[in-house]
Amino acid sequence: LERKEELDKRKKKLLQVKRQVKKNTNTNNNLNSSMDEDENEFDLDILSETEAIRSHMEQLKKDEQALSEERRLLESQKAVHQKELRLCSNEDRSRFHKDLPCLQQRYLLLHMLGRGGFSEVWKALDLLQLKEVAVKVHQLNPVWNEERKQSYVKHVAREYTIHRELCHPRVVMLYDVFEIDANSFATVLEYCKGIDLDERLKRQKIIPEKDARTIIIQII
């Protein structure tokens, strides 16, 4: 900012000098040739200062663009780190965090992938199939009355019944459903590697049109 202000001052001063030179030139049209030589030398000084200011302004513009890009990258990294911190905090509050149990004596929980209102998703290892899976743990709120609990269970059961019948390369597979205890049950899903759309948007802010079109086509 200080550098830009300094260049602006130099630019204003140069404009003032140019106006003064033009005024003097109009006044001294009838003077001798020696004065013309002095004016030519002065014009060279003005030209040199003009080029110096232009060069500094161009470099300043490049520096501002570089700083803007660096800030964009830092903001995206900040958003990703904030998401990771929230995930770590959610994992620490989970009842499964301390022991990382092996559910159904088959699915060994590794680490949390995400958490919603009434469920949390864990990356797990299927000890029978020897492959990575995603285990979604649905937890009923203990303060709910029995009617609300049954309504929630019925809703989720309808969802996984439909999901089990789906077979599509762009829809994750549903492998298993089982009860954990009176207030929780789990669905075992295909594990997809890589980052999700939310994290990509946090990193890039704006997705190129061709990439957005590819994502939309997969959804449709």
mmCIF file of C-alpha atoms in Angstrom:
data_model
loop_
_atom_site.group_PDB
_atom_site.id
_atom_site.type_symbol
_atom_site.label_atom_id
_atom_site.label_comp_id
_atom_site.label_asym_id
_atom_site.label_seq_id
_atom_site.Cartn_x
_atom_site.Cartn_y
_atom_site.Cartn_z
ATOM 1 C CA LEU A 1 0.000 0.000 0.000
ATOM 2 C CA GLU A 2 2.815 2.405 0.899
ATOM 3 C CA ARG A 3 4.572 1.573 -2.356
ATOM 4 C CA LYS A 4 1.440 2.302 -4.357
ATOM 5 C CA GLU A 5 0.928 5.624 -2.558
ATOM 6 C CA GLU A 6 4.533 6.585 -3.275
ATOM 7 C CA LEU A 7 4.117 5.785 -6.991
ATOM 8 C CA ASP A 8 0.879 7.785 -7.110
ATOM 9 C CA LYS A 9 2.715 10.790 -5.618
ATOM 10 C CA ARG A 10 5.496 10.461 -8.189
ATOM 11 C CA LYS A 11 2.932 10.196 -10.942
ATOM 12 C CA LYS A 12 1.110 13.348 -9.800
ATOM 13 C CA LYS A 13 4.391 15.227 -9.480
ATOM 14 C CA LEU A 14 5.376 14.140 -12.985
ATOM 15 C CA LEU A 15 2.068 15.384 -14.393
ATOM 16 C CA GLN A 16 2.643 18.738 -12.723
ATOM 17 C CA VAL A 17 6.138 18.949 -14.211
ATOM 18 C CA LYS A 18 4.793 18.072 -17.679
ATOM 19 C CA ARG A 19 2.181 20.804 -17.463
ATOM 20 C CA GLN A 20 4.829 23.308 -16.348
ATOM 21 C CA VAL A 21 7.157 22.297 -19.183
ATOM 22 C CA LYS A 22 4.370 22.665 -21.719
ATOM 23 C CA LYS A 23 3.556 26.109 -20.320
ATOM 24 C CA ASN A 24 7.200 27.173 -20.466
ATOM 25 C CA THR A 25 7.545 25.851 -23.999
ATOM 26 C CA ASN A 26 4.654 27.996 -25.172
ATOM 27 C CA THR A 27 6.186 31.026 -23.454
ATOM 28 C CA ASN A 28 9.739 30.523 -24.721
ATOM 29 C CA ASN A 29 9.116 29.768 -28.380
ATOM 30 C CA ASN A 30 11.292 32.733 -29.403
ATOM 31 C CA LEU A 31 14.393 31.910 -27.277
ATOM 32 C CA ASN A 32 17.731 30.717 -28.635
ATOM 33 C CA SER A 33 18.827 27.148 -29.534
ATOM 34 C CA SER A 34 20.840 26.606 -26.326
ATOM 35 C CA MET A 35 17.624 26.750 -24.370
ATOM 36 C CA ASP A 36 16.136 24.186 -26.764
ATOM 37 C CA GLU A 37 18.958 21.801 -25.871
ATOM 38 C CA ASP A 38 18.213 22.265 -22.166
ATOM 39 C CA GLU A 39 14.562 21.525 -22.805
ATOM 40 C CA ASN A 40 15.411 18.374 -24.759
ATOM 41 C CA GLU A 41 17.539 17.154 -21.886
ATOM 42 C CA PHE A 42 14.719 17.899 -19.475
ATOM 43 C CA ASP A 43 12.299 15.998 -21.725
ATOM 44 C CA LEU A 44 14.581 12.972 -21.532
ATOM 45 C CA ASP A 45 14.477 13.173 -17.737
ATOM 46 C CA ILE A 46 10.692 13.274 -17.828
ATOM 47 C CA LEU A 47 10.568 10.331 -20.229
ATOM 48 C CA SER A 48 12.928 8.355 -18.002
ATOM 49 C CA GLU A 49 10.786 9.054 -14.927
ATOM 50 C CA THR A 50 7.638 8.114 -16.861
ATOM 51 C CA GLU A 51 9.111 4.750 -17.870
ATOM 52 C CA ALA A 52 10.326 4.108 -14.325
ATOM 53 C CA ILE A 53 6.865 4.764 -12.888
ATOM 54 C CA ARG A 54 5.222 2.561 -15.533
ATOM 55 C CA SER A 55 7.641 -0.281 -14.799
ATOM 56 C CA HIS A 56 7.060 0.007 -11.042
ATOM 57 C CA MET A 57 3.272 0.082 -11.544
ATOM 58 C CA GLU A 58 3.378 -3.075 -13.675
ATOM 59 C CA GLN A 59 5.470 -4.863 -11.065
ATOM 60 C CA LEU A 60 3.129 -3.674 -8.328
ATOM 61 C CA LYS A 61 0.158 -5.075 -10.242
ATOM 62 C CA LYS A 62 1.922 -8.454 -10.580
ATOM 63 C CA ASP A 63 2.732 -8.449 -6.859
ATOM 64 C CA GLU A 64 -0.916 -7.688 -6.002
ATOM 65 C CA GLN A 65 -2.099 -10.562 -8.213
ATOM 66 C CA ALA A 66 0.400 -12.924 -6.560
ATOM 67 C CA LEU A 67 -0.730 -11.823 -3.089
ATOM 68 C CA SER A 68 -4.377 -12.244 -4.091
ATOM 69 C CA GLU A 69 -3.699 -15.798 -5.290
ATOM 70 C CA GLU A 70 -1.738 -16.581 -2.124
ATOM 71 C CA ARG A 71 -4.612 -15.258 -0.009
ATOM 72 C CA ARG A 72 -7.088 -17.410 -1.955
ATOM 73 C CA LEU A 73 -4.957 -20.504 -1.309
ATOM 74 C CA LEU A 74 -4.604 -19.658 2.380
ATOM 75 C CA GLU A 75 -8.367 -19.129 2.713
ATOM 76 C CA SER A 76 -9.058 -22.501 1.077
ATOM 77 C CA GLN A 77 -6.499 -24.216 3.332
ATOM 78 C CA LYS A 78 -8.050 -22.503 6.349
ATOM 79 C CA ALA A 79 -11.511 -23.829 5.402
ATOM 80 C CA VAL A 80 -10.141 -27.373 4.999
ATOM 81 C CA HIS A 81 -8.324 -27.204 8.365
ATOM 82 C CA GLN A 82 -11.457 -25.883 10.093
ATOM 83 C CA LYS A 83 -13.418 -28.808 8.677
ATOM 84 C CA GLU A 84 -10.761 -31.249 9.920
ATOM 85 C CA LEU A 85 -10.840 -29.654 13.380
ATOM 86 C CA ARG A 86 -14.635 -30.013 13.556
ATOM 87 C CA LEU A 87 -14.315 -33.639 12.450
ATOM 88 C CA CYS A 88 -11.673 -34.325 15.135
ATOM 89 C CA SER A 89 -13.900 -32.684 17.741
ATOM 90 C CA ASN A 90 -16.903 -34.763 16.647
ATOM 91 C CA GLU A 91 -14.796 -37.925 16.715
ATOM 92 C CA ASP A 92 -13.587 -37.168 20.248
ATOM 93 C CA ARG A 93 -17.212 -36.820 21.401
ATOM 94 C CA SER A 94 -18.303 -40.107 19.825
ATOM 95 C CA ARG A 95 -18.933 -43.041 22.140
ATOM 96 C CA PHE A 96 -16.920 -45.234 19.746
ATOM 97 C CA HIS A 97 -13.778 -43.083 19.783
ATOM 98 C CA LYS A 98 -12.156 -44.486 22.902
ATOM 99 C CA ASP A 99 -12.220 -48.182 22.073
ATOM 100 C CA LEU A 100 -12.818 -48.253 18.271
ATOM 101 C CA PRO A 101 -14.863 -51.448 18.527
ATOM 102 C CA CYS A 102 -15.271 -54.222 16.011
ATOM 103 C CA LEU A 103 -19.016 -54.162 15.256
ATOM 104 C CA GLN A 104 -20.744 -57.473 14.574
ATOM 105 C CA GLN A 105 -17.284 -59.003 15.127
ATOM 106 C CA ARG A 106 -16.628 -58.022 11.533
ATOM 107 C CA TYR A 107 -16.405 -54.261 10.963
ATOM 108 C CA LEU A 108 -13.378 -52.693 12.685
ATOM 109 C CA LEU A 109 -13.867 -48.917 13.023
ATOM 110 C CA LEU A 110 -10.808 -46.863 11.967
ATOM 111 C CA HIS A 111 -11.729 -43.170 12.033
ATOM 112 C CA MET A 112 -14.723 -40.878 11.570
ATOM 113 C CA LEU A 113 -15.573 -39.580 8.107
ATOM 114 C CA GLY A 114 -18.434 -37.269 9.024
ATOM 115 C CA ARG A 115 -21.297 -36.541 11.364
ATOM 116 C CA GLY A 116 -24.853 -35.307 10.879
ATOM 117 C CA GLY A 117 -27.861 -34.636 13.079
ATOM 118 C CA PHE A 118 -28.675 -38.224 14.089
ATOM 119 C CA SER A 119 -25.864 -40.249 12.535
ATOM 120 C CA GLU A 120 -22.128 -40.521 12.143
ATOM 121 C CA VAL A 121 -20.110 -42.234 9.426
ATOM 122 C CA TRP A 122 -16.932 -44.195 10.106
ATOM 123 C CA LYS A 123 -14.316 -45.644 7.836
ATOM 124 C CA ALA A 124 -14.004 -49.314 8.771
ATOM 125 C CA LEU A 125 -12.293 -52.508 7.714
ATOM 126 C CA ASP A 126 -14.419 -55.501 6.780
ATOM 127 C CA LEU A 127 -12.454 -58.363 8.361
ATOM 128 C CA LEU A 128 -14.294 -61.004 6.313
ATOM 129 C CA GLN A 129 -14.072 -59.404 2.877
ATOM 130 C CA LEU A 130 -10.763 -57.659 3.704
ATOM 131 C CA LYS A 131 -11.846 -54.363 2.214
ATOM 132 C CA GLU A 132 -12.536 -50.823 3.399
ATOM 133 C CA VAL A 133 -16.175 -49.869 3.979
ATOM 134 C CA ALA A 134 -18.152 -46.941 5.375
ATOM 135 C CA VAL A 135 -20.259 -47.694 8.447
ATOM 136 C CA LYS A 136 -23.103 -45.254 9.076
ATOM 137 C CA VAL A 137 -24.281 -45.396 12.681
ATOM 138 C CA HIS A 138 -27.871 -44.182 13.195
ATOM 139 C CA GLN A 139 -28.499 -43.111 16.783
ATOM 140 C CA LEU A 140 -31.966 -42.572 18.189
ATOM 141 C CA ASN A 141 -32.343 -39.789 20.706
ATOM 142 C CA PRO A 142 -33.029 -41.420 24.106
ATOM 143 C CA VAL A 143 -35.495 -38.654 25.001
ATOM 144 C CA TRP A 144 -37.724 -39.458 22.006
ATOM 145 C CA ASN A 145 -40.966 -41.202 22.757
ATOM 146 C CA GLU A 146 -41.545 -44.669 21.344
ATOM 147 C CA GLU A 147 -43.754 -43.395 18.519
ATOM 148 C CA ARG A 148 -41.085 -41.027 17.230
ATOM 149 C CA LYS A 149 -38.416 -43.718 17.457
ATOM 150 C CA GLN A 150 -40.556 -46.131 15.436
ATOM 151 C CA SER A 151 -41.240 -43.415 12.860
ATOM 152 C CA TYR A 152 -37.510 -42.745 12.428
ATOM 153 C CA VAL A 153 -36.657 -46.445 12.181
ATOM 154 C CA LYS A 154 -39.441 -46.966 9.633
ATOM 155 C CA HIS A 155 -38.184 -44.046 7.540
ATOM 156 C CA VAL A 156 -34.579 -45.305 7.529
ATOM 157 C CA ALA A 157 -35.697 -48.892 6.873
ATOM 158 C CA ARG A 158 -37.628 -47.734 3.801
ATOM 159 C CA GLU A 159 -34.538 -45.882 2.589
ATOM 160 C CA TYR A 160 -32.150 -48.812 2.909
ATOM 161 C CA THR A 161 -34.690 -51.216 1.391
ATOM 162 C CA ILE A 162 -34.764 -49.052 -1.740
ATOM 163 C CA HIS A 163 -31.000 -48.536 -1.580
ATOM 164 C CA ARG A 164 -30.294 -52.271 -1.382
ATOM 165 C CA GLU A 165 -32.099 -52.788 -4.686
ATOM 166 C CA LEU A 166 -30.098 -50.084 -6.463
ATOM 167 C CA CYS A 167 -27.121 -51.079 -8.572
ATOM 168 C CA HIS A 168 -25.464 -48.203 -10.394
ATOM 169 C CA PRO A 169 -21.807 -47.229 -10.928
ATOM 170 C CA ARG A 170 -22.487 -43.730 -9.509
ATOM 171 C CA VAL A 171 -24.471 -44.841 -6.436
ATOM 172 C CA VAL A 172 -22.620 -46.339 -3.462
ATOM 173 C CA MET A 173 -23.536 -49.934 -2.696
ATOM 174 C CA LEU A 174 -25.347 -50.939 0.485
ATOM 175 C CA TYR A 175 -23.770 -54.111 1.889
ATOM 176 C CA ASP A 176 -25.281 -54.752 5.314
ATOM 177 C CA VAL A 177 -27.665 -53.513 8.034
ATOM 178 C CA PHE A 178 -27.524 -54.538 11.693
ATOM 179 C CA GLU A 179 -28.612 -53.435 15.155
ATOM 180 C CA ILE A 180 -26.030 -52.195 17.666
ATOM 181 C CA ASP A 181 -28.243 -51.691 20.713
ATOM 182 C CA ALA A 182 -31.757 -50.522 21.635
ATOM 183 C CA ASN A 183 -31.059 -46.954 20.471
ATOM 184 C CA SER A 184 -28.703 -47.410 17.526
ATOM 185 C CA PHE A 185 -28.206 -49.444 14.372
ATOM 186 C CA ALA A 186 -25.785 -49.328 11.443
ATOM 187 C CA THR A 187 -25.745 -49.542 7.673
ATOM 188 C CA VAL A 188 -22.578 -50.660 5.875
ATOM 189 C CA LEU A 189 -21.872 -48.870 2.617
ATOM 190 C CA GLU A 190 -19.306 -48.890 -0.157
ATOM 191 C CA TYR A 191 -16.307 -46.712 0.762
ATOM 192 C CA CYS A 192 -15.390 -44.033 -1.800
ATOM 193 C CA LYS A 193 -11.853 -42.655 -1.686
ATOM 194 C CA GLY A 194 -11.009 -39.029 -2.318
ATOM 195 C CA ILE A 195 -12.563 -35.749 -1.195
ATOM 196 C CA ASP A 196 -16.252 -34.856 -1.282
ATOM 197 C CA LEU A 197 -17.822 -31.959 -3.201
ATOM 198 C CA ASP A 198 -17.998 -29.770 -0.090
ATOM 199 C CA GLU A 199 -14.237 -30.002 0.484
ATOM 200 C CA ARG A 200 -13.498 -29.401 -3.194
ATOM 201 C CA LEU A 201 -15.575 -26.221 -3.129
ATOM 202 C CA LYS A 202 -13.728 -25.080 -0.013
ATOM 203 C CA ARG A 203 -10.412 -25.628 -1.777
ATOM 204 C CA GLN A 204 -11.278 -24.182 -5.190
ATOM 205 C CA LYS A 205 -14.177 -21.815 -4.419
ATOM 206 C CA ILE A 206 -15.137 -21.869 -8.119
ATOM 207 C CA ILE A 207 -15.298 -25.075 -10.181
ATOM 208 C CA PRO A 208 -14.603 -24.804 -13.934
ATOM 209 C CA GLU A 209 -17.673 -25.164 -16.111
ATOM 210 C CA LYS A 210 -16.568 -28.453 -17.688
ATOM 211 C CA ASP A 211 -16.002 -30.014 -14.225
ATOM 212 C CA ALA A 212 -19.370 -28.721 -12.955
ATOM 213 C CA ARG A 213 -21.043 -30.171 -16.052
ATOM 214 C CA THR A 214 -19.434 -33.559 -15.374
ATOM 215 C CA ILE A 215 -20.712 -33.556 -11.788
ATOM 216 C CA ILE A 216 -24.251 -32.550 -12.802
ATOM 217 C CA ILE A 217 -24.371 -35.237 -15.497
ATOM 218 C CA GLN A 218 -23.464 -37.878 -12.888
ATOM 219 C CA ILE A 219 -26.261 -36.679 -10.605
ATOM 220 C CA ILE A 220 -28.872 -36.536 -13.370
#
